[in-house]
Short mmCIF file of C-alpha atoms in Angstrom, two decimals:
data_model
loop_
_atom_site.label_atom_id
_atom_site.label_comp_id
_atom_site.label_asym_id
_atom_site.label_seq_id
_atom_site.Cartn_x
_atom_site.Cartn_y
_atom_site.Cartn_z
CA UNK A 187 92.77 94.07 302.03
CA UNK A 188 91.10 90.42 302.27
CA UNK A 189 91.36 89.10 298.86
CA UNK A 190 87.19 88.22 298.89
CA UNK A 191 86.61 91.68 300.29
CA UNK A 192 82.81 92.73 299.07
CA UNK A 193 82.10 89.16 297.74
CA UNK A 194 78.71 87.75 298.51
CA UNK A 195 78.61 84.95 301.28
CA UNK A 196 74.24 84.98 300.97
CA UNK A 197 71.57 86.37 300.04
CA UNK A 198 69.72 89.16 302.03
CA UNK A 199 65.64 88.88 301.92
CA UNK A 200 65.51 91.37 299.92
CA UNK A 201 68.22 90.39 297.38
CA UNK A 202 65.96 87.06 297.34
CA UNK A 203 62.82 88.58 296.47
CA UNK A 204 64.59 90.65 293.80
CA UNK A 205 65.71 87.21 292.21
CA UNK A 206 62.51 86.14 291.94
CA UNK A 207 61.17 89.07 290.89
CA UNK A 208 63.68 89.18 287.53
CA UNK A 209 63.46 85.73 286.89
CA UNK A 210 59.52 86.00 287.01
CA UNK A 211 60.30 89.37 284.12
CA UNK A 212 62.59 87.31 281.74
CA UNK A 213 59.81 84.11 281.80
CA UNK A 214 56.70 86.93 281.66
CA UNK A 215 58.83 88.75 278.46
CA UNK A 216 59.70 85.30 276.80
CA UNK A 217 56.51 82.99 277.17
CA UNK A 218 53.39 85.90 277.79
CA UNK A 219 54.65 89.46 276.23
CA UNK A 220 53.55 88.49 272.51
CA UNK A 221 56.30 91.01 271.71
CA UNK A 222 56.67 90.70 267.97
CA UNK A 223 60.02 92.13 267.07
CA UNK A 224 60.32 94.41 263.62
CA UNK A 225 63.59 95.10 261.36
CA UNK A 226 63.51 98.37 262.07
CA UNK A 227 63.29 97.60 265.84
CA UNK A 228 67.02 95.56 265.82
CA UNK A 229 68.88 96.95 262.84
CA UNK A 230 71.26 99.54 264.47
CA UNK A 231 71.42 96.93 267.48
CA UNK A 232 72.61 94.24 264.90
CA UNK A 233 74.86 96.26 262.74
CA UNK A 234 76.69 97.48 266.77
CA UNK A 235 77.26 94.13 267.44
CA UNK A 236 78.67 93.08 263.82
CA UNK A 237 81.00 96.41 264.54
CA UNK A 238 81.75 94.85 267.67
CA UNK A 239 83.45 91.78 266.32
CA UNK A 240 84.73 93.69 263.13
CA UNK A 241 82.38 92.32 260.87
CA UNK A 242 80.45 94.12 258.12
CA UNK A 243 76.20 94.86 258.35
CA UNK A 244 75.14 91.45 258.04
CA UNK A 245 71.75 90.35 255.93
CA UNK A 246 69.32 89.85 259.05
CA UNK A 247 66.46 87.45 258.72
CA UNK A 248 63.55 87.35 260.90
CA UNK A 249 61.71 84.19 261.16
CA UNK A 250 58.55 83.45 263.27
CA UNK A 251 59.20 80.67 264.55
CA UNK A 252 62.62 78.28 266.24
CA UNK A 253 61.95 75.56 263.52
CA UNK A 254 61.46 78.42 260.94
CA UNK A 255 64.22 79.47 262.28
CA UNK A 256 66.53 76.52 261.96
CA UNK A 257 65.02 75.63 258.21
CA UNK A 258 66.13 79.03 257.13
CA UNK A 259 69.87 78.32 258.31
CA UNK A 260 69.71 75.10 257.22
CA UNK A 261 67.95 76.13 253.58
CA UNK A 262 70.85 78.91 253.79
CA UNK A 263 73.83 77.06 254.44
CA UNK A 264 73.34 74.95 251.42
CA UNK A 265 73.65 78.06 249.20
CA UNK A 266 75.91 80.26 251.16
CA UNK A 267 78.57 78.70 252.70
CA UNK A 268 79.89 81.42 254.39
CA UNK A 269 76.48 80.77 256.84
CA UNK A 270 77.81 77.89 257.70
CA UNK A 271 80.15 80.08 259.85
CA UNK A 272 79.24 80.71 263.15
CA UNK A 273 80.34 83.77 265.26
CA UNK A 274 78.80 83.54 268.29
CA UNK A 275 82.08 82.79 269.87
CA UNK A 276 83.38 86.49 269.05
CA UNK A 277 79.95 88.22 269.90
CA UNK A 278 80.38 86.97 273.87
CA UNK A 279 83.90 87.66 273.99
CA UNK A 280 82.77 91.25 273.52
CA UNK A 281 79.71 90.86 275.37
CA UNK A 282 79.46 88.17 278.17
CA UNK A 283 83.02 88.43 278.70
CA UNK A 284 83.11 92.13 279.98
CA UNK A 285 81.41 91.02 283.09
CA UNK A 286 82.15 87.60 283.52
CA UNK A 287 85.14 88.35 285.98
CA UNK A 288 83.04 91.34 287.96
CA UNK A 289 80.06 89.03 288.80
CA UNK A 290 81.97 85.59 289.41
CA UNK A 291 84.77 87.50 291.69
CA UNK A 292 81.89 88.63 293.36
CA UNK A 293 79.21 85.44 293.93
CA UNK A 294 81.65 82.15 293.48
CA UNK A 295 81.91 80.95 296.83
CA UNK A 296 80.82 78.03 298.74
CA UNK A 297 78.02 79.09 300.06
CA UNK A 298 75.91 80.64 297.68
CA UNK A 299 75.21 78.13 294.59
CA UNK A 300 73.72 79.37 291.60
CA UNK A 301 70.95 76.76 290.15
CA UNK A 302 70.54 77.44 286.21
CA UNK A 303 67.02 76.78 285.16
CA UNK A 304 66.04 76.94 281.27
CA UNK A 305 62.90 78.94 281.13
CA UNK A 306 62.63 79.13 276.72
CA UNK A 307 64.12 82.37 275.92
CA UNK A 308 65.98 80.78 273.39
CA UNK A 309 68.87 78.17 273.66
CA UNK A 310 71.16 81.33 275.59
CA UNK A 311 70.34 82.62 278.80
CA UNK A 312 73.10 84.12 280.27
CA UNK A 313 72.25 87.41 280.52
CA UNK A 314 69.08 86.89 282.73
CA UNK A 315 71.62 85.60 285.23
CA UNK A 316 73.86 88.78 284.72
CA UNK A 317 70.20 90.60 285.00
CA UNK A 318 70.18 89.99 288.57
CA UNK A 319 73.43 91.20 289.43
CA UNK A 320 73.48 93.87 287.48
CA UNK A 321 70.83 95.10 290.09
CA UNK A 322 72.71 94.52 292.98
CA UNK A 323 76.32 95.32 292.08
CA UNK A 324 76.07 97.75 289.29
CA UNK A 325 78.22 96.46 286.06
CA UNK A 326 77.89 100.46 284.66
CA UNK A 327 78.41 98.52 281.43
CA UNK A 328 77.22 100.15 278.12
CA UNK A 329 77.91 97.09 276.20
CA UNK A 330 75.73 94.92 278.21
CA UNK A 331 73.29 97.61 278.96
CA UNK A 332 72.72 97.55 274.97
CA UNK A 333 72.74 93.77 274.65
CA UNK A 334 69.94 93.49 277.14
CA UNK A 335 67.80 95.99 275.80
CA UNK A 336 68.42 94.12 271.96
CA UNK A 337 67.38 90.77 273.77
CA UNK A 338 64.57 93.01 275.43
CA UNK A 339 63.07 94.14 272.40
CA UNK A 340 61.45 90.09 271.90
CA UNK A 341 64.25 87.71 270.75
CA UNK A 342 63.37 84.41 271.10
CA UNK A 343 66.61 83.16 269.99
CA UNK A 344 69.44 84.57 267.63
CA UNK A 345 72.48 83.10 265.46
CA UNK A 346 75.19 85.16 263.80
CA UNK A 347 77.10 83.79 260.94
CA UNK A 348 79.45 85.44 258.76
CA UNK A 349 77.12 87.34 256.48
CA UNK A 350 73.69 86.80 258.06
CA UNK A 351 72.10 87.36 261.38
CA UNK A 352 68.99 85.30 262.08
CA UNK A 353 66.55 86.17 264.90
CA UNK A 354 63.06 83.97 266.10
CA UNK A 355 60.63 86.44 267.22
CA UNK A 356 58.74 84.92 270.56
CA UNK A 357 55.76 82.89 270.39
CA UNK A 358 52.43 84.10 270.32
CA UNK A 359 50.92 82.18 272.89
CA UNK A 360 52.15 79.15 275.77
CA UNK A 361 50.26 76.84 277.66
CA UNK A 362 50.70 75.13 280.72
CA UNK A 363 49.56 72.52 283.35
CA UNK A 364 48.77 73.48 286.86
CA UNK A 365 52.61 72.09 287.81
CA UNK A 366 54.13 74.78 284.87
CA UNK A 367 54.58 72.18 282.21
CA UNK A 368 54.07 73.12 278.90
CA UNK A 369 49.94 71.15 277.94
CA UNK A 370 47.41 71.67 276.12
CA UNK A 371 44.44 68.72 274.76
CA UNK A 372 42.51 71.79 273.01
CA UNK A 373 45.60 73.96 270.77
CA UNK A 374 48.83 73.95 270.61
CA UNK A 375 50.89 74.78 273.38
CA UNK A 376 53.75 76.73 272.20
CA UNK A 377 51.69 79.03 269.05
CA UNK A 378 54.26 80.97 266.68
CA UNK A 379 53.44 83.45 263.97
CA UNK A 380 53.69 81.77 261.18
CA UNK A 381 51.73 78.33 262.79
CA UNK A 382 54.72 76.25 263.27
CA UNK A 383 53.70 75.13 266.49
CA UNK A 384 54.55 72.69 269.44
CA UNK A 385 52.23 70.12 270.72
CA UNK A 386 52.80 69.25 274.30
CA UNK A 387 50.40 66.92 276.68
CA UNK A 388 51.60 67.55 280.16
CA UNK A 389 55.44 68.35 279.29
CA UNK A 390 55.80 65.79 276.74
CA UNK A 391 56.10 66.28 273.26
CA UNK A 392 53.81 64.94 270.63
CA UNK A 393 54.02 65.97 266.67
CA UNK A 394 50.89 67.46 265.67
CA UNK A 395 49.31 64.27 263.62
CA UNK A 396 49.68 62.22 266.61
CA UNK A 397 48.56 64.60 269.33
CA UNK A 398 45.33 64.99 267.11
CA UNK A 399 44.91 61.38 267.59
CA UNK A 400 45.12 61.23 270.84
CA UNK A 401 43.39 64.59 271.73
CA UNK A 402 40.34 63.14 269.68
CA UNK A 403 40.60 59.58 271.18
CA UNK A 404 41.24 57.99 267.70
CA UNK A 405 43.93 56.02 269.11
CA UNK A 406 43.12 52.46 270.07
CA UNK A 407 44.59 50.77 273.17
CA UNK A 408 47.13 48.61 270.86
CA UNK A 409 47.87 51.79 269.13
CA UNK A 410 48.89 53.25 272.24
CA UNK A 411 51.34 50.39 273.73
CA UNK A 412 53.14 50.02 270.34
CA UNK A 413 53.97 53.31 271.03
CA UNK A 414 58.35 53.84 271.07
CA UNK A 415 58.63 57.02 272.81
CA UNK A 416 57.97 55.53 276.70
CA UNK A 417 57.05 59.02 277.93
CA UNK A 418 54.69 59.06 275.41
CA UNK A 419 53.01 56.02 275.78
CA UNK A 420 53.07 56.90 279.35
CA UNK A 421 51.00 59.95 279.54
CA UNK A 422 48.69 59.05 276.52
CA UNK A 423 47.36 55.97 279.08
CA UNK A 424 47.00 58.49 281.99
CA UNK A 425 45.00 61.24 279.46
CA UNK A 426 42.86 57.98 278.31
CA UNK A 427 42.60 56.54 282.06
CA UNK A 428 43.90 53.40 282.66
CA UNK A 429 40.41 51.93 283.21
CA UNK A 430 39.54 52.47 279.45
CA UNK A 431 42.68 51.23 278.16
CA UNK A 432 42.21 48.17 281.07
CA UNK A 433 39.18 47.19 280.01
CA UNK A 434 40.22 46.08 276.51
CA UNK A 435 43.36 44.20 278.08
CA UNK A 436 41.97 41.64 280.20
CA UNK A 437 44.20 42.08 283.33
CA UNK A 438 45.10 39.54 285.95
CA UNK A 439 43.64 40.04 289.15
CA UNK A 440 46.05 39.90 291.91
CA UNK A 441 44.09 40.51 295.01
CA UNK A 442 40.39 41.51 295.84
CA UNK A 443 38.40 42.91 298.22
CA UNK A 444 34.57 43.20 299.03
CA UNK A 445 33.17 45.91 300.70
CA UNK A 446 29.94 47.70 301.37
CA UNK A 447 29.61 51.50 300.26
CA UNK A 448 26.36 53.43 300.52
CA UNK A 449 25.05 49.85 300.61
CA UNK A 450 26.13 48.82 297.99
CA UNK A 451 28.27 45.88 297.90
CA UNK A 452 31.75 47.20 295.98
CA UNK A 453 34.78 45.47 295.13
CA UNK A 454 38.47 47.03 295.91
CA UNK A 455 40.86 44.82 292.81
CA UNK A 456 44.78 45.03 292.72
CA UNK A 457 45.07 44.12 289.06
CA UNK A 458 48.11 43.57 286.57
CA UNK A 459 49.30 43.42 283.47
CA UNK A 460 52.31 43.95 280.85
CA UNK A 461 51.64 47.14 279.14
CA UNK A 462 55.36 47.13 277.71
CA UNK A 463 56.55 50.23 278.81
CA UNK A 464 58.24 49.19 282.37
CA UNK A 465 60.82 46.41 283.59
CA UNK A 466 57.72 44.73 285.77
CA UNK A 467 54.33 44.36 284.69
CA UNK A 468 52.03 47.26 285.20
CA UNK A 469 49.94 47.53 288.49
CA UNK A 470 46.79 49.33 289.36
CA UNK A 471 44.49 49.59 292.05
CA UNK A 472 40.69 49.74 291.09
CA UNK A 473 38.65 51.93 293.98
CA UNK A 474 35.18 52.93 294.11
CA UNK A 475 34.42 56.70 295.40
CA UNK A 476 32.59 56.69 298.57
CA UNK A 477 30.71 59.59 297.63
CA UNK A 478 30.01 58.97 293.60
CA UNK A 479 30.35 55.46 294.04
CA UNK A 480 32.15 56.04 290.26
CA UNK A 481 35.23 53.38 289.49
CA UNK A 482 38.80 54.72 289.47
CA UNK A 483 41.66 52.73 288.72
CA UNK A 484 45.05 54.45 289.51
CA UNK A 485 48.64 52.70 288.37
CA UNK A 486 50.72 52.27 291.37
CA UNK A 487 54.31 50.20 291.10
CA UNK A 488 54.94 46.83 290.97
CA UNK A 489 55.68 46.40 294.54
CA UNK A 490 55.58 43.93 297.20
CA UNK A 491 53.45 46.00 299.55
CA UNK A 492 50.83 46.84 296.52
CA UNK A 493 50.07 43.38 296.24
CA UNK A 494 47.31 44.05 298.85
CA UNK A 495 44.48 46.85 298.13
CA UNK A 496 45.25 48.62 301.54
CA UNK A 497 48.77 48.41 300.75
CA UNK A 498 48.44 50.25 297.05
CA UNK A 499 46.42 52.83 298.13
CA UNK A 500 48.27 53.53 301.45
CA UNK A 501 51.00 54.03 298.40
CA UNK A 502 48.97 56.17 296.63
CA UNK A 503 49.73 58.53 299.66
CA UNK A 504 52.86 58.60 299.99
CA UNK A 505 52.55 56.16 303.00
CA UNK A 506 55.33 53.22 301.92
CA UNK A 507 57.38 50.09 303.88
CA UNK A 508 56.75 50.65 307.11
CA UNK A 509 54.35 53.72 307.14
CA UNK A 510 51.36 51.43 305.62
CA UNK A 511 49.85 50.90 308.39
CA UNK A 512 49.56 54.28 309.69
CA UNK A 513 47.04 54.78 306.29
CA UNK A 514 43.76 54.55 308.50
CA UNK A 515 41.02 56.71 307.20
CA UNK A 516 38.14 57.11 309.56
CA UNK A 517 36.23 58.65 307.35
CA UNK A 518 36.21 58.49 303.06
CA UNK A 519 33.99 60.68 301.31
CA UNK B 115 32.36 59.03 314.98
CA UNK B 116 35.01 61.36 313.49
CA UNK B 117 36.79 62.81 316.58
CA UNK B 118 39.39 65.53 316.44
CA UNK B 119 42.75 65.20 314.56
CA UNK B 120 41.21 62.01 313.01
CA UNK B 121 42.93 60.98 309.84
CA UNK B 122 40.34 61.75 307.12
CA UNK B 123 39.95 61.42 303.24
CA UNK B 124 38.28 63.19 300.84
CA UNK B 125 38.54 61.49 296.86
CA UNK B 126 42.07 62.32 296.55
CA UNK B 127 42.56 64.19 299.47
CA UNK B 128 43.97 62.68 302.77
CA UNK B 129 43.89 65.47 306.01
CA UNK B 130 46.39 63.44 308.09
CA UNK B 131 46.87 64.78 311.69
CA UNK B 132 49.84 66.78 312.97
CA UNK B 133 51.49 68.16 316.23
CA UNK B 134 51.80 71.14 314.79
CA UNK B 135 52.36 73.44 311.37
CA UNK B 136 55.98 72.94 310.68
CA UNK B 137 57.39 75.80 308.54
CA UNK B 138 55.17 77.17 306.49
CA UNK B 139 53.44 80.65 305.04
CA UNK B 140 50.09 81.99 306.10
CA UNK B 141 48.15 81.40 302.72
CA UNK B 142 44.65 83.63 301.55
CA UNK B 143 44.17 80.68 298.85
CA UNK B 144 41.52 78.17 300.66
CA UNK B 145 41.62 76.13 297.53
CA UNK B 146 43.66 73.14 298.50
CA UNK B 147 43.40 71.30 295.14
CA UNK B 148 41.72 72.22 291.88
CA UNK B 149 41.05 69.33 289.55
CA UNK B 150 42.20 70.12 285.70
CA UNK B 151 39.83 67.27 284.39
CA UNK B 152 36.68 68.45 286.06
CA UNK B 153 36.94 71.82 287.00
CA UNK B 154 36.21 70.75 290.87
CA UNK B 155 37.74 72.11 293.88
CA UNK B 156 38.88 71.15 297.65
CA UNK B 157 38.24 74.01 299.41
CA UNK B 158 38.27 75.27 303.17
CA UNK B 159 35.47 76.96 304.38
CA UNK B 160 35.01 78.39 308.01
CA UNK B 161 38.29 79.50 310.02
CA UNK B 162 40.45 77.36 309.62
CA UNK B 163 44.01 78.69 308.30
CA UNK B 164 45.81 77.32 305.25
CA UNK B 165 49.51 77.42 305.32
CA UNK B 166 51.81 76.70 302.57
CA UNK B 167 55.54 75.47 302.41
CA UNK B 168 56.46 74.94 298.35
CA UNK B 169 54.09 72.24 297.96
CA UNK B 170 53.35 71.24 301.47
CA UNK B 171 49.91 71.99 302.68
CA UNK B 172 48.75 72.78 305.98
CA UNK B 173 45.59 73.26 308.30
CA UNK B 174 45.12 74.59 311.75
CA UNK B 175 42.16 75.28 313.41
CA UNK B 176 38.10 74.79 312.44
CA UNK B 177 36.67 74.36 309.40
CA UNK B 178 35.04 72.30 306.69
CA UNK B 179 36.75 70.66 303.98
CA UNK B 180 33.86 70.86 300.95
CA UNK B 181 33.82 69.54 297.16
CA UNK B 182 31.20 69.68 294.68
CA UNK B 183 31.04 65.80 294.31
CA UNK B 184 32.22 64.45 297.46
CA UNK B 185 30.62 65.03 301.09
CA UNK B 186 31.86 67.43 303.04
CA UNK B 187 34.16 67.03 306.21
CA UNK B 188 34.00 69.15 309.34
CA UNK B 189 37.64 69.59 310.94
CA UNK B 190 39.40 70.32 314.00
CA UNK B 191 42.66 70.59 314.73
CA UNK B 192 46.45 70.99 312.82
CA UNK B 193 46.50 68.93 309.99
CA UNK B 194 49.01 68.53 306.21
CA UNK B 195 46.67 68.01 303.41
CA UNK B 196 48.53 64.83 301.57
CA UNK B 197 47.52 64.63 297.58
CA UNK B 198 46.96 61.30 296.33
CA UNK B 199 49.59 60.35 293.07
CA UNK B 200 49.80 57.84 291.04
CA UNK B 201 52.92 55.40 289.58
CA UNK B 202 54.10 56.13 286.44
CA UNK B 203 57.82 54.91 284.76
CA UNK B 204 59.18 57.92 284.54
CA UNK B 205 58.02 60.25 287.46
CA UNK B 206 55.08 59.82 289.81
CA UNK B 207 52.11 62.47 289.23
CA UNK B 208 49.49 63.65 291.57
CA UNK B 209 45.76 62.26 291.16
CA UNK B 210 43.62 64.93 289.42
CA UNK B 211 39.42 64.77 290.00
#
């Protein structure tokens, strides 16, 4: 018999859409159920795996939130130093382990690649890769069946030490941007039950007394370039708009251009200056709308072919080197 | 005069002309770009067909391109719907109206 006899070379359609379909369950169960998992719920669940690993029933904690979470083992190592051992190591021998072999004999080939993409259910996510091909090649595994359904029940993310178990129950509520980042100007993006939450503007993360700030526009423009964090800084000056922040910094104007619109005489500006948080000086492009006739200023980098207004906002559209020229709107409205 | 297959813009839209719809899904979503500051969309009205490709965009056929601030824009012909974006030091972003 072939020694890769049965192993999977690609995909069917079907097998594809199935993929997407389980990876779309795991994020719907870990960022939108709400799932609030009890005691009662994991006990037996927690006290099989301890028996498992040949531990006794450990003390399990239930926090509502990760940094709960991670206080609690912190506040519990210092008095309990038996916390401080770990034992994850023995709880996926026994688990992960038992179909490890079945599901990489069976997929780890050179054509079909396997892309791992975190999606929040904790720091682990093994198992929603095993998810998949449990469908598709049956692992008739009790042990994982059981370690599923544990994880199923609303585990955000779980340690076992020694003596104590600690689970984070999922959060109550996640918010996103149109391109699946986790945002929010109005709340809290990532809400827990006990109100620890996670500030995020646009996939970036803020603590709470500074996302206030900037939420509420308390921050000046100096504020906002003495900022450390670059990614910060960054998307602070895009929620503000560059105009705002621009108009308090007295940039150089690097090339200018008249033009009438709605007759009304306009002006086009390329327009620079050193907002500290790139290895040039920081560009922009001031437009007018055709139709609003309102200002917009958008950054664009500190190139030779945005040194020209037609050549920034050709940019702007993905038309670069020597593409420019084949920006040629007949019609802006 | 716009003619057909011209290269057109709309705020931060830009219908550039193409040969044809390369691969791409048949799409029911006529909403070509929905802007998270204002609330405002670019939508298709008429028969033209949207098709989709990740986050490719394409038009084929007759329509009008309409906005609640900007004018709208009659079209003709196969067309990708290019967003604008804008420079930032870590990753570029697309332009949101």
């Amino acid at each position: 018999m072939p020694r890769d006899m049965g192993k999977i070379y690609k995909l069917t359609p079907k097998q594809e859409q199935l993929m997407n379909k389980i990876r779309d369950d795991w994020i719907n169960l870990a960022l939108y159920s709400k799932k609030q998992v009890e005691f009662k719920d994991v006990e037996s669940d927690v006290e099989w795996i301890y028996q498992k690993i040949g531990l006794k029933k450990p003390l399990v904690i239930i926090m509502d939130s990760y940094y709960g979470m991670k206080v609690a083992e912190n506040v519990l190592s210092q008095v309990e130093s038996q916390v401080r051992n770990q034992v994850w190591n023995q709880v996926e021998s026994q688990v992960r382990n038992q179909v490890w072999n079945q599901v990489w004999n069976q997929v780890w080939n050179r054509e079909l690649v396997y892309v791992h993409q975190w999606f929040g259910l904790g720091y682990e996510t093994w198992w929603s890769f095993y998810d998949f091909f449990n469908n598709i090649i049956p692992f008739n595994n009790p042990d994982y069946d059981r370690w599923v359904s544990f994880i199923k029940k609303g585990i955000w993310s779980v340690d076992f030490f020694n003596s104590v178990c600690v689970i984070c129950r999922l959060p109550v509520s996640v918010l996103k941007d149109g391109e699946g980042r986790l945002h929010s100007v109005s709340e809290a993006s990532v809400q827990w039950g006990d109100k620890l939450d996670n500030y995020f503007i646009h996939g970036v993360s803020f603590d709470k007394e500074l996302w206030q700030k900037i939420t509420k526009r308390t921050l000046n423009p100096k504020e906002i370039f003495k900022l450390q964090n670059t990614a910060q800084k960054s998307i602070t000056l895009q929620l503000y708009g560059y105009d705002k922040v621009l108009e308090d910094m007295k940039p150089k104007i690097i090339y200018e251009q008249e033009l009438t619109i709605k007759g009304t005489k306009q002006k086009y500006q390329v327009l620079e200056t050193d907002l500290g948080d790139d290895r040039l000086p920081a560009r922009f492009v001031k437009v007018v709308c055709h139709s609003t006739l309102k200002q917009t200023v958008l950054r664009v980098p500190n190139i030779r072919q945005t040194e020209t207004c037609h050549g920034a906002i050709a940019w702007t559209f993905g038309f670069e080197g020597e593409n420019e020229k084949s920006y040629k709107p007949v019609i802006e409205t | 005069m716009m003619g057909m297959g011209d290269q057109v813009r709309q705020g931060d839209l830009l219908i550039d002309p193409r040969k044809k719809v390369n691969e791409a899904n048949v799409s029911d979503n006529k909403v070509l770009a929905e802007g998270e500051a204002t609330g405002h969309k670019h939508r298709i009205q008429g028969q033209m067909q949207v098709y989709r490709q990740e986050k490719q965009i394409f038009l084929d056929g007759k329509g009008q391109l309409v906005h609640e601030e900007h004018s709208p824009l009659e079209l003709e012909g196969t067309y990708e719907v290019i967003r604008q974006r804008e420079y930032n030091p870590i990753n570029n972003r697309t332009v949101q109206d």
